[in-house]
Coordinates of C-alpha atoms in Angstrom, one line a residue:
Chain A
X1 CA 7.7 -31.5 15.4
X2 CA 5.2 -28.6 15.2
X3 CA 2.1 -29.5 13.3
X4 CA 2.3 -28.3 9.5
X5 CA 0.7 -25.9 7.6
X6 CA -1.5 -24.1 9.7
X7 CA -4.6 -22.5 8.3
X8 CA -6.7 -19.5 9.3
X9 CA -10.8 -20.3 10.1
X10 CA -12.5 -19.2 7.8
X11 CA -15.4 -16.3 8.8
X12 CA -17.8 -14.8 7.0
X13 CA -15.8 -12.2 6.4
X14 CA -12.4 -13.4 5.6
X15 CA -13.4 -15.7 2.7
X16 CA -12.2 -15.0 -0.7
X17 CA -15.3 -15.3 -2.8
X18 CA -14.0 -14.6 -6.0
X19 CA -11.5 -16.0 -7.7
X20 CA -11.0 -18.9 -5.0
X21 CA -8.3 -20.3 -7.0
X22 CA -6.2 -17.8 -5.5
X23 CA -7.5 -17.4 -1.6
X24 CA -5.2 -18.9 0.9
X25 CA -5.3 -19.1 4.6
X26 CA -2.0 -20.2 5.5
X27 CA -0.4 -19.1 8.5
X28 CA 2.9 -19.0 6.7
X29 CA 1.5 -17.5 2.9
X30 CA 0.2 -14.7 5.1
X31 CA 2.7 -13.9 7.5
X32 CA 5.3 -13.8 4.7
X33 CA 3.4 -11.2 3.2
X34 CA 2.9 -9.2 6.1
X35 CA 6.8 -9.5 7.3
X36 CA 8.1 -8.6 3.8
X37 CA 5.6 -5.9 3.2
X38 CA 7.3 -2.1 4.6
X39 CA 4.2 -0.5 4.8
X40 CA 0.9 -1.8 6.3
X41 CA -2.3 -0.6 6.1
X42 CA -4.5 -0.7 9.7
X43 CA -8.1 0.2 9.7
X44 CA -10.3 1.1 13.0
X45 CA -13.5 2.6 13.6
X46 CA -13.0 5.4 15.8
X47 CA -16.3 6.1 17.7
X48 CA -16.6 9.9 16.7
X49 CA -16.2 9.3 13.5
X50 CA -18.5 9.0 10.3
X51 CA -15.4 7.2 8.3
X52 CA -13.1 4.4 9.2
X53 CA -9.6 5.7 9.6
X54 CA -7.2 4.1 7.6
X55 CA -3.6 4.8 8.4
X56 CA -0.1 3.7 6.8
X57 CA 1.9 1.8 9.3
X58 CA 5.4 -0.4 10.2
X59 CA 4.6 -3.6 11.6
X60 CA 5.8 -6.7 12.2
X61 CA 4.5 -10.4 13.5
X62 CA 6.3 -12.2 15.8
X63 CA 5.9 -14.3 19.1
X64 CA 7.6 -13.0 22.7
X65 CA 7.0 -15.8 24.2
X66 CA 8.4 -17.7 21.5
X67 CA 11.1 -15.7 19.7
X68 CA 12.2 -18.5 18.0
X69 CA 9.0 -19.8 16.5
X70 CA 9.0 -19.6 12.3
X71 CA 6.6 -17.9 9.8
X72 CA 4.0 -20.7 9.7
X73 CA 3.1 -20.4 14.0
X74 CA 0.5 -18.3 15.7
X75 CA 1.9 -15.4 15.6
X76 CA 1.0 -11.8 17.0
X77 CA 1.2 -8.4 15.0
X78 CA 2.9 -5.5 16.9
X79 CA 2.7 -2.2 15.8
X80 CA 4.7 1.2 17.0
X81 CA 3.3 5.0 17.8
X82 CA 3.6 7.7 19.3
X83 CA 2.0 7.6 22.9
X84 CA -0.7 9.8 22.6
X85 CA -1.4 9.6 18.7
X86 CA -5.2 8.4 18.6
X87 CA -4.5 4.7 17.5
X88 CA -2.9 4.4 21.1
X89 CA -5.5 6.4 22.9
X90 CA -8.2 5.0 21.3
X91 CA -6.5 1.4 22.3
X92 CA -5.5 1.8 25.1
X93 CA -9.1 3.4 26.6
X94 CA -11.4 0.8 24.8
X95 CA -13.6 -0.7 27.5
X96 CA -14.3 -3.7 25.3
X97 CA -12.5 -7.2 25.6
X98 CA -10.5 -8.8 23.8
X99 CA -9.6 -4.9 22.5
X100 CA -10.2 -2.3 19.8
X101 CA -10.9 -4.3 16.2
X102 CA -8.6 -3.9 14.2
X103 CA -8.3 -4.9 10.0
X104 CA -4.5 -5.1 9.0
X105 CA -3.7 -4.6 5.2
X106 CA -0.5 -5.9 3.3
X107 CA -0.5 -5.7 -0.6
X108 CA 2.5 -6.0 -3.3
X109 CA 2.2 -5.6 -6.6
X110 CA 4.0 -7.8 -9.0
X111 CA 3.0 -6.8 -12.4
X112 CA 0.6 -5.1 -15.1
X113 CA -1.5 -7.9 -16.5
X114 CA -2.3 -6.2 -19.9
X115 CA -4.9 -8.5 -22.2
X116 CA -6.4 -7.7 -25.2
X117 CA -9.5 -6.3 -23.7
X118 CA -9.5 -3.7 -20.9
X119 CA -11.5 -5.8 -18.8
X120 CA -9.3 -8.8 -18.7
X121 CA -6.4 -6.1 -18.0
X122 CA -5.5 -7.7 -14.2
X123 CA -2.5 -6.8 -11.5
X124 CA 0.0 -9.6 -10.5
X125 CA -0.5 -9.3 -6.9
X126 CA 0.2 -10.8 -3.4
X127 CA -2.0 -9.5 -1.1
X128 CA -3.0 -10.1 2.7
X129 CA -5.8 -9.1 5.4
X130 CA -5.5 -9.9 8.9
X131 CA -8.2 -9.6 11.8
X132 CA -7.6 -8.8 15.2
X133 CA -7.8 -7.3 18.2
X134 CA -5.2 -4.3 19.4
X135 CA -4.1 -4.0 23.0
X136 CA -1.2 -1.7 24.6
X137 CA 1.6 -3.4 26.2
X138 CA 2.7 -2.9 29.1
X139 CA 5.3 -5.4 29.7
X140 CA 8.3 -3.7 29.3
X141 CA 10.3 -6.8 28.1
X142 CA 7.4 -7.5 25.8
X143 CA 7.8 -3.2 24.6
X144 CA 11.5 -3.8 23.9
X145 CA 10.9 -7.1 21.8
X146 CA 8.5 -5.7 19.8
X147 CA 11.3 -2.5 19.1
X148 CA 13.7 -4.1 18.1
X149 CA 11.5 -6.9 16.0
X150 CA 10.0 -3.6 14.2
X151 CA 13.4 -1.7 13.5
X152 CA 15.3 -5.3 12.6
X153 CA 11.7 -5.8 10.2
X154 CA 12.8 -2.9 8.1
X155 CA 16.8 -3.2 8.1
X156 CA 17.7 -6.7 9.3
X157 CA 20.7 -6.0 12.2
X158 CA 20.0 -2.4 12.2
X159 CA 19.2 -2.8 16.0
X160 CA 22.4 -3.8 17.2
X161 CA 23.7 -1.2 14.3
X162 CA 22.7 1.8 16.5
X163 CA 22.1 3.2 19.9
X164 CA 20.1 1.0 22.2
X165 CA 18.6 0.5 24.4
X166 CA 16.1 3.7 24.1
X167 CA 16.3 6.0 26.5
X168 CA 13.5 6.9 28.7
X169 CA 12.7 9.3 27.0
X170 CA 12.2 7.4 23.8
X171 CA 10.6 4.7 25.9
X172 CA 8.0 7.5 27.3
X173 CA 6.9 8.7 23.8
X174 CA 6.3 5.7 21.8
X175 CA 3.3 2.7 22.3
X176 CA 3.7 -0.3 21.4
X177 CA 0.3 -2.2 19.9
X178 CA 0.3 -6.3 19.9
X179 CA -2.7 -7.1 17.7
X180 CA -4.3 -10.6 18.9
X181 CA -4.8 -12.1 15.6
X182 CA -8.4 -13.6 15.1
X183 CA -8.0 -14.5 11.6
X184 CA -7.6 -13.7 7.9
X185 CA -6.7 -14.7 4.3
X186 CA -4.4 -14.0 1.3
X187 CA -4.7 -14.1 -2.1
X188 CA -1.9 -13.7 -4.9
X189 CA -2.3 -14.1 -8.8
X190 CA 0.6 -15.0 -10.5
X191 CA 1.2 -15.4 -14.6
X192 CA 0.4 -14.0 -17.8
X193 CA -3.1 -12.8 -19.2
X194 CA -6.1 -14.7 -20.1
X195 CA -8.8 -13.4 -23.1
X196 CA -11.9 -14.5 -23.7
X197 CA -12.6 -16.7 -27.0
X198 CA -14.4 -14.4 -28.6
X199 CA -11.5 -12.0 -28.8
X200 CA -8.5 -15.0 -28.7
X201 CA -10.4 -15.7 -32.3
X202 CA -10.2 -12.3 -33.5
X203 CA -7.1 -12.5 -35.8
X204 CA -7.0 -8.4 -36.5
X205 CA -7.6 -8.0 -33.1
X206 CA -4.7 -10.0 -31.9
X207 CA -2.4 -8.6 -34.5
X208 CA -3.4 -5.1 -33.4
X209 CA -3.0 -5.6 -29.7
X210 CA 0.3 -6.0 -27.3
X211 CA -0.6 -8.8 -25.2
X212 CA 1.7 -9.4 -21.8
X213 CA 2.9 -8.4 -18.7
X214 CA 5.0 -5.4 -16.9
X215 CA 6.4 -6.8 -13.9
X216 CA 6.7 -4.2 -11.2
X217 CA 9.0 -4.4 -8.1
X218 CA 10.9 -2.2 -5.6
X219 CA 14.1 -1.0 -5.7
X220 CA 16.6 -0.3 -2.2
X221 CA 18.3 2.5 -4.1
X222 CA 22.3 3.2 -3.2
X223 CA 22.4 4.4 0.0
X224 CA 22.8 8.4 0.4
X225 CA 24.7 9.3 3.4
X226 CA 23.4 12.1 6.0
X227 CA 25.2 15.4 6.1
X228 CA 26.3 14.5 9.9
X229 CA 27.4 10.9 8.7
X230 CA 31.1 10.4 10.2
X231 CA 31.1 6.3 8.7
X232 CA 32.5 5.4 5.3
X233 CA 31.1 2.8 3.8
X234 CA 28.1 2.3 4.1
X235 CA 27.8 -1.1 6.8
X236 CA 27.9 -4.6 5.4
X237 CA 24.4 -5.4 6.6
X238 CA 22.8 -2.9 4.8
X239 CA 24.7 -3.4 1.4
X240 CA 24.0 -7.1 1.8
X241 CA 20.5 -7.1 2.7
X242 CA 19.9 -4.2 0.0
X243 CA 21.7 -6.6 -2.6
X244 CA 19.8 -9.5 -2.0
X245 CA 16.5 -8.3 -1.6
X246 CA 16.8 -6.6 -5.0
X247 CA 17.7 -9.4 -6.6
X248 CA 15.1 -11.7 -4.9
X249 CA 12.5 -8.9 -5.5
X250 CA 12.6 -8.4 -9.4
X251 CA 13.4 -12.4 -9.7
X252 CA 9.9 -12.7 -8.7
X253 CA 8.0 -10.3 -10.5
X254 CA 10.0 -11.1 -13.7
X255 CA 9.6 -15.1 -12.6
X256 CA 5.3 -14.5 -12.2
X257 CA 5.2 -12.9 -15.5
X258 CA 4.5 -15.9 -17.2
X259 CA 2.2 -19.1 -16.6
X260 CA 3.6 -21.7 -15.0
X261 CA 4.3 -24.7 -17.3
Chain B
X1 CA -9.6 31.6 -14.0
X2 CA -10.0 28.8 -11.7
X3 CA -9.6 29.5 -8.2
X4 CA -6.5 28.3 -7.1
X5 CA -4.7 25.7 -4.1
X6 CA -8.5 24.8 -3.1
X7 CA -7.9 23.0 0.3
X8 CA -9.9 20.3 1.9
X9 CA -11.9 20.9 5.1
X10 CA -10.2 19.7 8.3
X11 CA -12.3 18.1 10.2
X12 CA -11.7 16.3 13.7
X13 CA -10.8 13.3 11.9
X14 CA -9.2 13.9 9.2
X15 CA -6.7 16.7 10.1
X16 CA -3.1 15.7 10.7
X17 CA -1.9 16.0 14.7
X18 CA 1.7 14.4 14.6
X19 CA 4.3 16.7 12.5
X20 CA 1.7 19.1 11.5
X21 CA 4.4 20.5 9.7
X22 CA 4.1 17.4 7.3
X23 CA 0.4 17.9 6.4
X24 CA -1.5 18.9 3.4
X25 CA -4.4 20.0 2.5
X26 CA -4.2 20.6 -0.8
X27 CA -6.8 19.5 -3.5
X28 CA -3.5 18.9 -6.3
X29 CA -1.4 17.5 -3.5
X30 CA -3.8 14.9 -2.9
X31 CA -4.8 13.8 -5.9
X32 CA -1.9 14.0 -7.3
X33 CA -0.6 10.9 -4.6
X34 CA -3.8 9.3 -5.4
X35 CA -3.6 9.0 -9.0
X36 CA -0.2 8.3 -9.1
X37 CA -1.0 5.1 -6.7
X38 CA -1.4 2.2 -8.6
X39 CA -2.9 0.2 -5.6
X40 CA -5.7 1.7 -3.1
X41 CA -6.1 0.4 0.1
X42 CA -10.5 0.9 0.5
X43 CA -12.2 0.6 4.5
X44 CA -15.7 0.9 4.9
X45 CA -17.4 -0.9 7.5
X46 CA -19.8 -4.0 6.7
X47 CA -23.0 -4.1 8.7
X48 CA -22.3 -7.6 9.7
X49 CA -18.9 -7.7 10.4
X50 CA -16.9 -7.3 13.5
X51 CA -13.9 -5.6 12.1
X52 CA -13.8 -3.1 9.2
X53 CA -13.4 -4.4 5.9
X54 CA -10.4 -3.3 3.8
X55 CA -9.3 -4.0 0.4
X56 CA -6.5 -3.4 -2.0
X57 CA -8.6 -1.8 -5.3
X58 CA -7.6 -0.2 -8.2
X59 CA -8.9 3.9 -8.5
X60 CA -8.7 6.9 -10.2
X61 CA -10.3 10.6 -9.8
X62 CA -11.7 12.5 -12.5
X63 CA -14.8 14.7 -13.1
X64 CA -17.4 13.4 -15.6
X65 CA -19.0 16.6 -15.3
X66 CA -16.0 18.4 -16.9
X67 CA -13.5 15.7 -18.0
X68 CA -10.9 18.8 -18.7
X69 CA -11.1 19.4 -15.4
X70 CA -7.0 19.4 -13.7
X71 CA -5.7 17.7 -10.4
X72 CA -6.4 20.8 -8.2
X73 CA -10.1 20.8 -8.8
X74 CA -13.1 19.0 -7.0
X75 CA -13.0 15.5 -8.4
X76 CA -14.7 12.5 -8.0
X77 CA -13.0 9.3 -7.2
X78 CA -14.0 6.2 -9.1
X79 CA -13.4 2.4 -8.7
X80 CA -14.6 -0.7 -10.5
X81 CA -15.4 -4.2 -9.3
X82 CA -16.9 -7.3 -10.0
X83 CA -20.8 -6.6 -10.3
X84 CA -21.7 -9.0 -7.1
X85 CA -18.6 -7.9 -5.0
X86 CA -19.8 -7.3 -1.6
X87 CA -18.4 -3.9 -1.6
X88 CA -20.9 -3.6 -5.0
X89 CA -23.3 -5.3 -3.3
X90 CA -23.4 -2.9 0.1
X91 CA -23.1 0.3 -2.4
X92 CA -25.5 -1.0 -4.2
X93 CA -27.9 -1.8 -1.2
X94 CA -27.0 0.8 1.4
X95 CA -30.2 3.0 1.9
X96 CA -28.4 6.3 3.3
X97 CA -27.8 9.3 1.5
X98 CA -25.2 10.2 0.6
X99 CA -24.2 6.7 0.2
X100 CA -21.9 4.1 1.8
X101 CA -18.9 5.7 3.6
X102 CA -16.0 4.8 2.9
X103 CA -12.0 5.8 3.4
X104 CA -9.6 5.3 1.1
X105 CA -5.4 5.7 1.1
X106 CA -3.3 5.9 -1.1
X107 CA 0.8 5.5 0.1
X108 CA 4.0 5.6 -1.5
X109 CA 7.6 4.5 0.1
X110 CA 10.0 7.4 -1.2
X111 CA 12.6 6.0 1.5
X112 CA 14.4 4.0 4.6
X113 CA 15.4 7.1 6.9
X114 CA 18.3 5.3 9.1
X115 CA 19.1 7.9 12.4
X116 CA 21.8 7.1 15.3
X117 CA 19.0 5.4 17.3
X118 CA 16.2 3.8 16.2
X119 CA 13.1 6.2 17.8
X120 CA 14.6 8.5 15.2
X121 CA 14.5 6.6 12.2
X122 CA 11.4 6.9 9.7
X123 CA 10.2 6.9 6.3
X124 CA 10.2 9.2 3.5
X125 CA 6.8 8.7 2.4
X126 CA 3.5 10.7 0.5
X127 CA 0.7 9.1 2.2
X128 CA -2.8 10.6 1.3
X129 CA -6.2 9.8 2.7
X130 CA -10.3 10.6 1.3
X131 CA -12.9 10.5 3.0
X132 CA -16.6 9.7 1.3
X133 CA -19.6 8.7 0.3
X134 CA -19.9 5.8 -2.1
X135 CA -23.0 5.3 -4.8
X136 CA -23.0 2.9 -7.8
X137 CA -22.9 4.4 -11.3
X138 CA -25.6 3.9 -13.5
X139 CA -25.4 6.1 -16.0
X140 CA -24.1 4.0 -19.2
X141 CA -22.0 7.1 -20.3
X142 CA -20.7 8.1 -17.0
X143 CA -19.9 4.1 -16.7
X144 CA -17.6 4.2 -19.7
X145 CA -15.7 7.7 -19.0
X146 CA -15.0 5.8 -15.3
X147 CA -13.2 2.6 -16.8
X148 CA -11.0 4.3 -19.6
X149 CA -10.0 6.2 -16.8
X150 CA -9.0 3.8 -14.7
X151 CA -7.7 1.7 -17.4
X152 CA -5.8 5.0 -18.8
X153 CA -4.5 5.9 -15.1
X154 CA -3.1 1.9 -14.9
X155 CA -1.4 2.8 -18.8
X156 CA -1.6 5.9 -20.2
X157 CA -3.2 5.7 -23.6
X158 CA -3.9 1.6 -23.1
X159 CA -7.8 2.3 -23.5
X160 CA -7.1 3.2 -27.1
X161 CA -4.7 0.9 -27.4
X162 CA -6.9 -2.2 -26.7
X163 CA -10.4 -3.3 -27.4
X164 CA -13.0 -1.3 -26.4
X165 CA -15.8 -0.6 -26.5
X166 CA -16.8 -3.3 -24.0
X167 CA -19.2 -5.8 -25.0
X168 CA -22.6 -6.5 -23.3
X169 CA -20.8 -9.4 -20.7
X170 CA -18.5 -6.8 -20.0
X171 CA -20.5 -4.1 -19.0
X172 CA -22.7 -6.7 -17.5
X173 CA -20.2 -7.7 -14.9
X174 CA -18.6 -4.8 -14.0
X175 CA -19.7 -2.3 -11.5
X176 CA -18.2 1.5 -11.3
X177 CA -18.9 3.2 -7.9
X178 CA -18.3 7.0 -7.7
X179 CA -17.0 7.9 -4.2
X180 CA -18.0 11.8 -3.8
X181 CA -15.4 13.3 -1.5
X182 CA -16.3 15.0 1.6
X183 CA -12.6 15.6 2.9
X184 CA -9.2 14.5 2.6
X185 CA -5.3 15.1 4.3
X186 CA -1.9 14.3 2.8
X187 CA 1.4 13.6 4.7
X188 CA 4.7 14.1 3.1
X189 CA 8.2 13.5 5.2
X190 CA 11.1 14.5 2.6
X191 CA 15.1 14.9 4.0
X192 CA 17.7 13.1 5.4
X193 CA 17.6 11.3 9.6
X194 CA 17.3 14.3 12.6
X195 CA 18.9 13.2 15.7
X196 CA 18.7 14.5 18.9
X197 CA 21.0 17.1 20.8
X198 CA 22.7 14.1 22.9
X199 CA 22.9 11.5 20.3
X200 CA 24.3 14.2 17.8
X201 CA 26.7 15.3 21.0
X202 CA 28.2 11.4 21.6
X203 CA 31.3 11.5 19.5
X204 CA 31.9 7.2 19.6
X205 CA 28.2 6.6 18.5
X206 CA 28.9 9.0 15.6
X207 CA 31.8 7.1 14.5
X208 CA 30.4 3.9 14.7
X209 CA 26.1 4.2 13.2
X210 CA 26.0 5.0 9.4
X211 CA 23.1 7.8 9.2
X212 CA 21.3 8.5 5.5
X213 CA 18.4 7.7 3.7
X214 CA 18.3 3.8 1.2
X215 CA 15.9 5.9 -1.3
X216 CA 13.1 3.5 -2.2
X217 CA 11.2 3.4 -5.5
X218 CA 9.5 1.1 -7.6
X219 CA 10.4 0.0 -10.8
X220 CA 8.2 -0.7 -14.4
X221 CA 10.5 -3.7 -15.5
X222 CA 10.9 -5.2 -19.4
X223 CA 8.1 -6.0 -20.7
X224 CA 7.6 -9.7 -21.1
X225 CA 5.1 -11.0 -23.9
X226 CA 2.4 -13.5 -23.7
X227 CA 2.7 -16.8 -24.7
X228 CA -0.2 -15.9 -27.4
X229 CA 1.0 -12.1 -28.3
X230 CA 1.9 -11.7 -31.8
X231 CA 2.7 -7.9 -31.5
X232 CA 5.9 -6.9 -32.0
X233 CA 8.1 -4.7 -30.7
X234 CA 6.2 -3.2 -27.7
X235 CA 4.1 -0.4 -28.4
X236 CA 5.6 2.8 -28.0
X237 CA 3.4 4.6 -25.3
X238 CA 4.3 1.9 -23.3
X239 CA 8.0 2.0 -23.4
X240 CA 8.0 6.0 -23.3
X241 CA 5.3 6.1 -20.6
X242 CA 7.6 2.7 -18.5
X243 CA 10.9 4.9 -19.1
X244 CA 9.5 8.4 -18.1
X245 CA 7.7 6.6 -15.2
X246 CA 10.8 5.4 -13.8
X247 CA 13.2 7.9 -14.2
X248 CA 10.6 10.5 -12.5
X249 CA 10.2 8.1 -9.4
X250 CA 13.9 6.9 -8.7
X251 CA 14.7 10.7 -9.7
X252 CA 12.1 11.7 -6.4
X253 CA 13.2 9.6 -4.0
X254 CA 16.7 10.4 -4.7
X255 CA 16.0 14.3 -4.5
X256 CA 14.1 13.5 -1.4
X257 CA 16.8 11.7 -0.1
X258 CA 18.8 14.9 1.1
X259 CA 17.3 18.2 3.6
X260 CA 16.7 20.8 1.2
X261 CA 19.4 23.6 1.3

């Protein structure tokens, strides 16, 4: 039996200072938000550059040489691009060992937390950081798990749905990135506002004021076929996935809205 | 008369390589995708810190110089944080002029862009990204234009509709840093999946891999009350801003969905 929630270390500069109450370092808190999150955010410091970059990517964590292993493993990030993009280059001719630092950011929001003041106005949030360091793979076994972990990470199935295996073509013109994971942290905020006192005692003040929360979530919207499409409907796997993550998606903004009893 | 479609400098690393085709420099084009992003992703690099830090913040840009002024003008971008943040504290500390730098993006998922084979499927997406120097605000005036903005650009007309001015604690704990801008880009993919030539050409894979877009968009649900509100209904420039909201974003990615005739 694997050993049970596993937690990140906790460096300097992965601690959640404020608002501790809702830091977490669990492998599986944070890899759940990084897996269900279709857009991640990866940071670098390029060396001819005054500014970090920052650049919206699709990623996924997984294990090759464990495909089996659940959320709550050591787990490695792998990220896509195209082979000479500067991410890659930059990667792939960074003298350094273990490879080029990398920050990974993965944030939903869940709701508008509106309070009676502006500055106990707050987001319902889940958000995650990991820390790491980003090397090219070579292994071409390695290249084709990550593929088809990245693709199935955004449609589940949609793999085996199209044409695969790339060709070499497609195999020539896109890098694969498998980001070593040093560390990292999570925090979420769930429920309804909280005033302070002074205002909760402020009887015009709370008859004046809309007090509550506007859950936010995103929609898979009905599927709009290609003018080239030859296939009517649209698959099973799509519709099913699209349907359920819907549902589970505005269940939990709409659940997180309020304080737990 | 204003001069118009002022364009950001393009500097080596900030100009967009990959799909030139895609990128912007537009002032309006990027601050329009920023101050419709309710969640910024914020890099800068701590001076202690192996990796780059990155956080999900909260961030609108206006001019406190001429708060009239519209999105295709030079603007400043403001955030607020918790007075002994460390990204407050390094602002706060950091002895070069022109300040702390620091990049900021702001992205938005218009769609799932499903293509015959898998190196051809993308995103529809408006990704934008700033580039500059941070400095914390001092001025008391400039302080308070900077979080009814913010607080306005979360809910329109919410400052108002709340209690403000903020008290002494308020202003006490709260910090507002003013990032001046030195450059920016913007990337926008709109349309339907492009195949390739031999994919397009293979008559049994056309008959067997739906091809479209699932448009993606997010959703301002019902508002739910807290437990200690005692406003009803919900104020109106809520609702009217919640329903305009979403009609205007599934409406996009919708639009978006298809290649422009």
């Amino acid at each position: 039996m694997p050993v049970r929630d596993l937690q990140y270390p906790t460096e300097p500069f992965s601690t959640v200072k404020r608002h501790k109450e809702q830091g977490s370092y669990s492998l599986e808190t944070i890899h759940q938000i990084v897996n269900s999150c279709p857009m991640l955010h990866v940071s670098f410091q390029p060396p001819d550059s005054p500014f970090p970059a920052v650049l919206p990517m699709i990623g996924q964590m997984g294990s090759f040489a464990r495909p089996s292993a659940d959320l709550g493993e050591v787990l490695d990030l792998y990220l896509h691009g195209y082979v000479s993009s500067r991410i890659i280059n930059l990667t792939r001719d960074d003298p350094s060992s273990p490879g080029l630092p990398m920050t990974i950011a993965a944030s939903h929001l869940d709701g508008l937390v509106l309070a009676l003041t502006p500055n106990s106005h707050t987001y319902n949030y889940r958000s995650a950081v990991l820390f790491g360091h980003a090397a090219v793979v070579t292994d071409a076994a390695e290249r084709l798990y990550a593929m088809e972990l990245i693709t199935d990470g955004v449609v589940p199935r949609r793999w085996a749905g199209s044409r695969v295996p790339p060709n070499a073509a497609e195999l020539g013109s896109t890098s694969v990135l498998r980001v070593t994971i040093a560390t990292g942290s999570a925090k979420i905020r769930t429920g309804g506002p909280h005033d302070e006192r002074a205002d909760m005692a402020d009887d015009a003040l709370r008859g004046r004021v809309w007090t509550g929360v506007v859950p936010v979530y995103s929609v898979l919207g009905a599927p709009v076929a290609a003018g080239y499409n030859r296939v009517a409907p649209v698959p099973g796997y799509l519709e099913e996935w699209r349907n359920e993550t819907n549902k589970d998606t505005e269940e939990y903004a709409r659940e997180k809205a309020v304080d737990k009893s």
